[in-house]
mmCIF file with all atom_site columns, C-alpha atoms in Angstrom:
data_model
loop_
_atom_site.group_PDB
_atom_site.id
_atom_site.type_symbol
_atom_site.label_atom_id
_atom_site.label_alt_id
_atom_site.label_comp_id
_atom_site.label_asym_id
_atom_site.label_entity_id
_atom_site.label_seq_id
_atom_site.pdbx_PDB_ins_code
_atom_site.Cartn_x
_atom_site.Cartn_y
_atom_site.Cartn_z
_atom_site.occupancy
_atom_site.B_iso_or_equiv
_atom_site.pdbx_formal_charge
_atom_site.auth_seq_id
_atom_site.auth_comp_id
_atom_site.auth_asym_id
_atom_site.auth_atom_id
_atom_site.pdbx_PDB_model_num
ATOM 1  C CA . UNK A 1 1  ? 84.042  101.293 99.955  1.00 0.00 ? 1  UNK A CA 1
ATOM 2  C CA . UNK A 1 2  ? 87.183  103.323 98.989  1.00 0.00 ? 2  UNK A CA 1
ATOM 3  C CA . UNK A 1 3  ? 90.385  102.735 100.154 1.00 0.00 ? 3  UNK A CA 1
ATOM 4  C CA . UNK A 1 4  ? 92.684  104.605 100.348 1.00 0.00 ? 4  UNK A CA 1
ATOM 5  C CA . UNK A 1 5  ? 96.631  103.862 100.085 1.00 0.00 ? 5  UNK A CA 1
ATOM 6  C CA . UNK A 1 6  ? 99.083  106.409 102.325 1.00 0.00 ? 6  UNK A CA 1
ATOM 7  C CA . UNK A 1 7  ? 101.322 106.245 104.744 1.00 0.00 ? 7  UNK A CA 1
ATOM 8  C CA . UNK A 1 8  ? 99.664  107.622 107.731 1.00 0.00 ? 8  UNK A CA 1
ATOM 9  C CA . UNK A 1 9  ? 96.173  107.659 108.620 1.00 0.00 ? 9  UNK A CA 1
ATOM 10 C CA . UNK A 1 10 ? 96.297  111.496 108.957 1.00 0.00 ? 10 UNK A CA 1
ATOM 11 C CA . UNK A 1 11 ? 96.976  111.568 105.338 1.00 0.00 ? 11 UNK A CA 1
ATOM 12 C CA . UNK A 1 12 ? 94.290  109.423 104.183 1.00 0.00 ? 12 UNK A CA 1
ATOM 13 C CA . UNK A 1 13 ? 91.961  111.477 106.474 1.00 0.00 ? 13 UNK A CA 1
ATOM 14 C CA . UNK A 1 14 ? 93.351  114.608 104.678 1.00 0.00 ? 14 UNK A CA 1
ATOM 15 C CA . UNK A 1 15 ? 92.593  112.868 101.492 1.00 0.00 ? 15 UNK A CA 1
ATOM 16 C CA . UNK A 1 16 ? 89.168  111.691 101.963 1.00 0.00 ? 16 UNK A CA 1
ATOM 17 C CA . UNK A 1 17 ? 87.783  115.134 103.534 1.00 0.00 ? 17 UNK A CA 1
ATOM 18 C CA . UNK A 1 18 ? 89.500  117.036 100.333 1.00 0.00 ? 18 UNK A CA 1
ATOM 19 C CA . UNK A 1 19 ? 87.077  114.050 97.971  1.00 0.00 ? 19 UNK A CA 1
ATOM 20 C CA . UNK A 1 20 ? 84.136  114.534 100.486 1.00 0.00 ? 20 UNK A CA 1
ATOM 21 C CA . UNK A 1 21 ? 84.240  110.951 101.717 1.00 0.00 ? 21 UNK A CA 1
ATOM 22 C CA . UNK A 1 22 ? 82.070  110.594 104.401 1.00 0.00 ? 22 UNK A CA 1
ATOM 23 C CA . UNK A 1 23 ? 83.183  108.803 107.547 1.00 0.00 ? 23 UNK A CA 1
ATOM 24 C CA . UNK A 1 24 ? 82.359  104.981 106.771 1.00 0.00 ? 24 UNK A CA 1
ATOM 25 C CA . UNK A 1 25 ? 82.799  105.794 103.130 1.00 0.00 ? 25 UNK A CA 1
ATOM 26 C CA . UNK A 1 26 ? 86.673  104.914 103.420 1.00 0.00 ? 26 UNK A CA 1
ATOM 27 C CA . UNK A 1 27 ? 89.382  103.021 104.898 1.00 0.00 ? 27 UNK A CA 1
ATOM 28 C CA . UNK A 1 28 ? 92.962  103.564 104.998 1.00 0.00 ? 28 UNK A CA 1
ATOM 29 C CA . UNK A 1 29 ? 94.995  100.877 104.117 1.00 0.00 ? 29 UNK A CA 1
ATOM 30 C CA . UNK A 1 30 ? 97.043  99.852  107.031 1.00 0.00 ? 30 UNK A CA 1
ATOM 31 C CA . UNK A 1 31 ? 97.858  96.468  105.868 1.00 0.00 ? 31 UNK A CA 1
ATOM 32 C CA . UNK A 1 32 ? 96.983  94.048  103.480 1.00 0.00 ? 32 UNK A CA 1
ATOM 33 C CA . UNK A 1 33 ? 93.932  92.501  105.278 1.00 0.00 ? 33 UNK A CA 1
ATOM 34 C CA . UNK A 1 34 ? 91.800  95.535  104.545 1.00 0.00 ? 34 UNK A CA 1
ATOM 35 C CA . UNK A 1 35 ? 91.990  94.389  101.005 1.00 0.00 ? 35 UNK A CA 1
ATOM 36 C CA . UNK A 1 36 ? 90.640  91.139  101.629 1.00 0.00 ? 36 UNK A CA 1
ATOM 37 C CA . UNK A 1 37 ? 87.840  92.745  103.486 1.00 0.00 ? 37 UNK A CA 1
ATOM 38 C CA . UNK A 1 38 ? 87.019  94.918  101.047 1.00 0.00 ? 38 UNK A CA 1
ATOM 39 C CA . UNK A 1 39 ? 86.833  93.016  97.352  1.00 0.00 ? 39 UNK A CA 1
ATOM 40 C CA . UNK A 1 40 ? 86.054  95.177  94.496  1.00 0.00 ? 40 UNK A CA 1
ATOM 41 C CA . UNK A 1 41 ? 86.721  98.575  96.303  1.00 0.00 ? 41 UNK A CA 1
ATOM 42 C CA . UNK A 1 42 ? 88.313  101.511 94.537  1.00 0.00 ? 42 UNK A CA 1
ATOM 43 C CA . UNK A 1 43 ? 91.641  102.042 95.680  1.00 0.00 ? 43 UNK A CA 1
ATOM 44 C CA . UNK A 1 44 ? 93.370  105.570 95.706  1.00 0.00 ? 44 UNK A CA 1
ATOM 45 C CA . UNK A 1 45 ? 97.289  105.875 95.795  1.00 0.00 ? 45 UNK A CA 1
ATOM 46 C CA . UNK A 1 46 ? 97.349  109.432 97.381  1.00 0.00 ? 46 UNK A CA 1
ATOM 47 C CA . UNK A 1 47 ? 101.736 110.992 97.859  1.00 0.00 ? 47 UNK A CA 1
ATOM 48 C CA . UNK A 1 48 ? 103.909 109.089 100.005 1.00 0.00 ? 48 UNK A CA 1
ATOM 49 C CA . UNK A 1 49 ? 102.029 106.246 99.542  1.00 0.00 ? 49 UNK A CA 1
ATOM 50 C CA . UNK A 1 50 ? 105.364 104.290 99.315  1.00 0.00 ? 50 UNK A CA 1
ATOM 51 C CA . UNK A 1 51 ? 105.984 105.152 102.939 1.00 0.00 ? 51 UNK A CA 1
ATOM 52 C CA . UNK A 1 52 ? 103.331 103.137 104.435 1.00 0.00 ? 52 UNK A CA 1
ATOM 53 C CA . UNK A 1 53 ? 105.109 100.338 106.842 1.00 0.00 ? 53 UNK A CA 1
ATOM 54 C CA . UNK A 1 54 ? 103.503 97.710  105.034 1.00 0.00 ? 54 UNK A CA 1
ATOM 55 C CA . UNK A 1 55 ? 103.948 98.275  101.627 1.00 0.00 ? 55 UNK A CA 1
ATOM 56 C CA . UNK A 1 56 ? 105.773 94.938  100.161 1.00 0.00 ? 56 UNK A CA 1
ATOM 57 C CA . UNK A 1 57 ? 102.202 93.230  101.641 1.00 0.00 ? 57 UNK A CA 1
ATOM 58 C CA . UNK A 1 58 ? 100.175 95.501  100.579 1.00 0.00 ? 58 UNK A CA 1
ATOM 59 C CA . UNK A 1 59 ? 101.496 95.861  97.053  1.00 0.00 ? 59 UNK A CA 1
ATOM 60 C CA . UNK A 1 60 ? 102.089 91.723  96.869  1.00 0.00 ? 60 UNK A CA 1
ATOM 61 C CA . UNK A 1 61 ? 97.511  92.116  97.930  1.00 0.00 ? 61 UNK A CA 1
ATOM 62 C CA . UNK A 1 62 ? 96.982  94.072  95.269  1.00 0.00 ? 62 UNK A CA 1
ATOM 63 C CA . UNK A 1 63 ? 98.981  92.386  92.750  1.00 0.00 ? 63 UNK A CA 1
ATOM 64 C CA . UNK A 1 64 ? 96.620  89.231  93.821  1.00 0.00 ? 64 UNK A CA 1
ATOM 65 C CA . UNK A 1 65 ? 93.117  91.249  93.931  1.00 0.00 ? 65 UNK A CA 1
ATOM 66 C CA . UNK A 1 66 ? 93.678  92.591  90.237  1.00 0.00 ? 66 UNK A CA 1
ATOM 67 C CA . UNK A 1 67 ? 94.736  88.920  88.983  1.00 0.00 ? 67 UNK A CA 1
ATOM 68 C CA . UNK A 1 68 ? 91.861  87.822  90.443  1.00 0.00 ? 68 UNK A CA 1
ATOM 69 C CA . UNK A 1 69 ? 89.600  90.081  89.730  1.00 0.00 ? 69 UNK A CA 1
ATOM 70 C CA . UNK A 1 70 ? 88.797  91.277  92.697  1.00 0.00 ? 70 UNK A CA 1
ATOM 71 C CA . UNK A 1 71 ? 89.918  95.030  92.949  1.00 0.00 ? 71 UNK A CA 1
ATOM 72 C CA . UNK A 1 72 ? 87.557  98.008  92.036  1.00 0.00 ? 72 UNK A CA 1
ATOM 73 C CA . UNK A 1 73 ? 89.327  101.192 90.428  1.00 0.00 ? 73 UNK A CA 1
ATOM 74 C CA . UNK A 1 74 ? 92.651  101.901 91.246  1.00 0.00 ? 74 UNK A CA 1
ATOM 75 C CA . UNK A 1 75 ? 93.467  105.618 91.305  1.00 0.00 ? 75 UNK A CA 1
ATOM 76 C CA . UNK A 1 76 ? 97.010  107.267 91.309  1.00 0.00 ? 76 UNK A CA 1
ATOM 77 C CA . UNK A 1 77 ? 96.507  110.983 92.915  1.00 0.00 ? 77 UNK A CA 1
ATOM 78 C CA . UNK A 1 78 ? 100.342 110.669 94.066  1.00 0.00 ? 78 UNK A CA 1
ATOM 79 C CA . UNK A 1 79 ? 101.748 111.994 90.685  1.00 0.00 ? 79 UNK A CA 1
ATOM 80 C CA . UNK A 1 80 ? 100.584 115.117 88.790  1.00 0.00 ? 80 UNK A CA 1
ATOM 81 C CA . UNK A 1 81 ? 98.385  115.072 85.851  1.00 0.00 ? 81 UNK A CA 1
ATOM 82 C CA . UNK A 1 82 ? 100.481 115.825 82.516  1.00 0.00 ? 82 UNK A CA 1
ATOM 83 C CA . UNK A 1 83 ? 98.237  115.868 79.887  1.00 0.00 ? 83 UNK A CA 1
ATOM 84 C CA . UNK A 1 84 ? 99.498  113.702 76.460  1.00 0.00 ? 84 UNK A CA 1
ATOM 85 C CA . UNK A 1 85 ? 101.357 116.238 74.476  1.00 0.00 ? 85 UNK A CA 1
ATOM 86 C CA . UNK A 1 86 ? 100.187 116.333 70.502  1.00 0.00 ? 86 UNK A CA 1
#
């Protein structure tokens, strides 16, 4: 499963179509129960994720799920690549 971490569902719908998730291929997180139903998915920060009304939960469940062990991937699209400079 991938989940992904915005602050509206239309977002995360935006995102997933852009990665060519199919439809039960991904979840938005809405709260911090999808988390727990989910252990080991790949989670993708995608912009604005900070909006999302249930961020302090969320971000306290994901704190917990990668101290435990029990959190796939997590992937930041909300900030732009800058590759290291030499």
């Amino acid at each position: 499963m991938n989940l992904i971490y915005s602050n509206s569902y239309s977002t995360a719908r935006t995102f997933a179509f852009a990665q060519e998730l199919a439809p039960g291929d991904w979840k938005w997180i809405k709260d911090s129960r999808v988390l727990r139903d989910y252990p080991r998915a790949d989670v993708y920060k995608v912009t604005r994720w900070e909006a999302n009304p249930h961020r302090t939960d969320i971000d306290a469940a994901l704190q917990r799920a990668q101290k435990e062990h029990r959190l796939g991937t997590l992937i930041d699209y909300s900030r732009p690549y800058r590759p290291p400079s030499e």
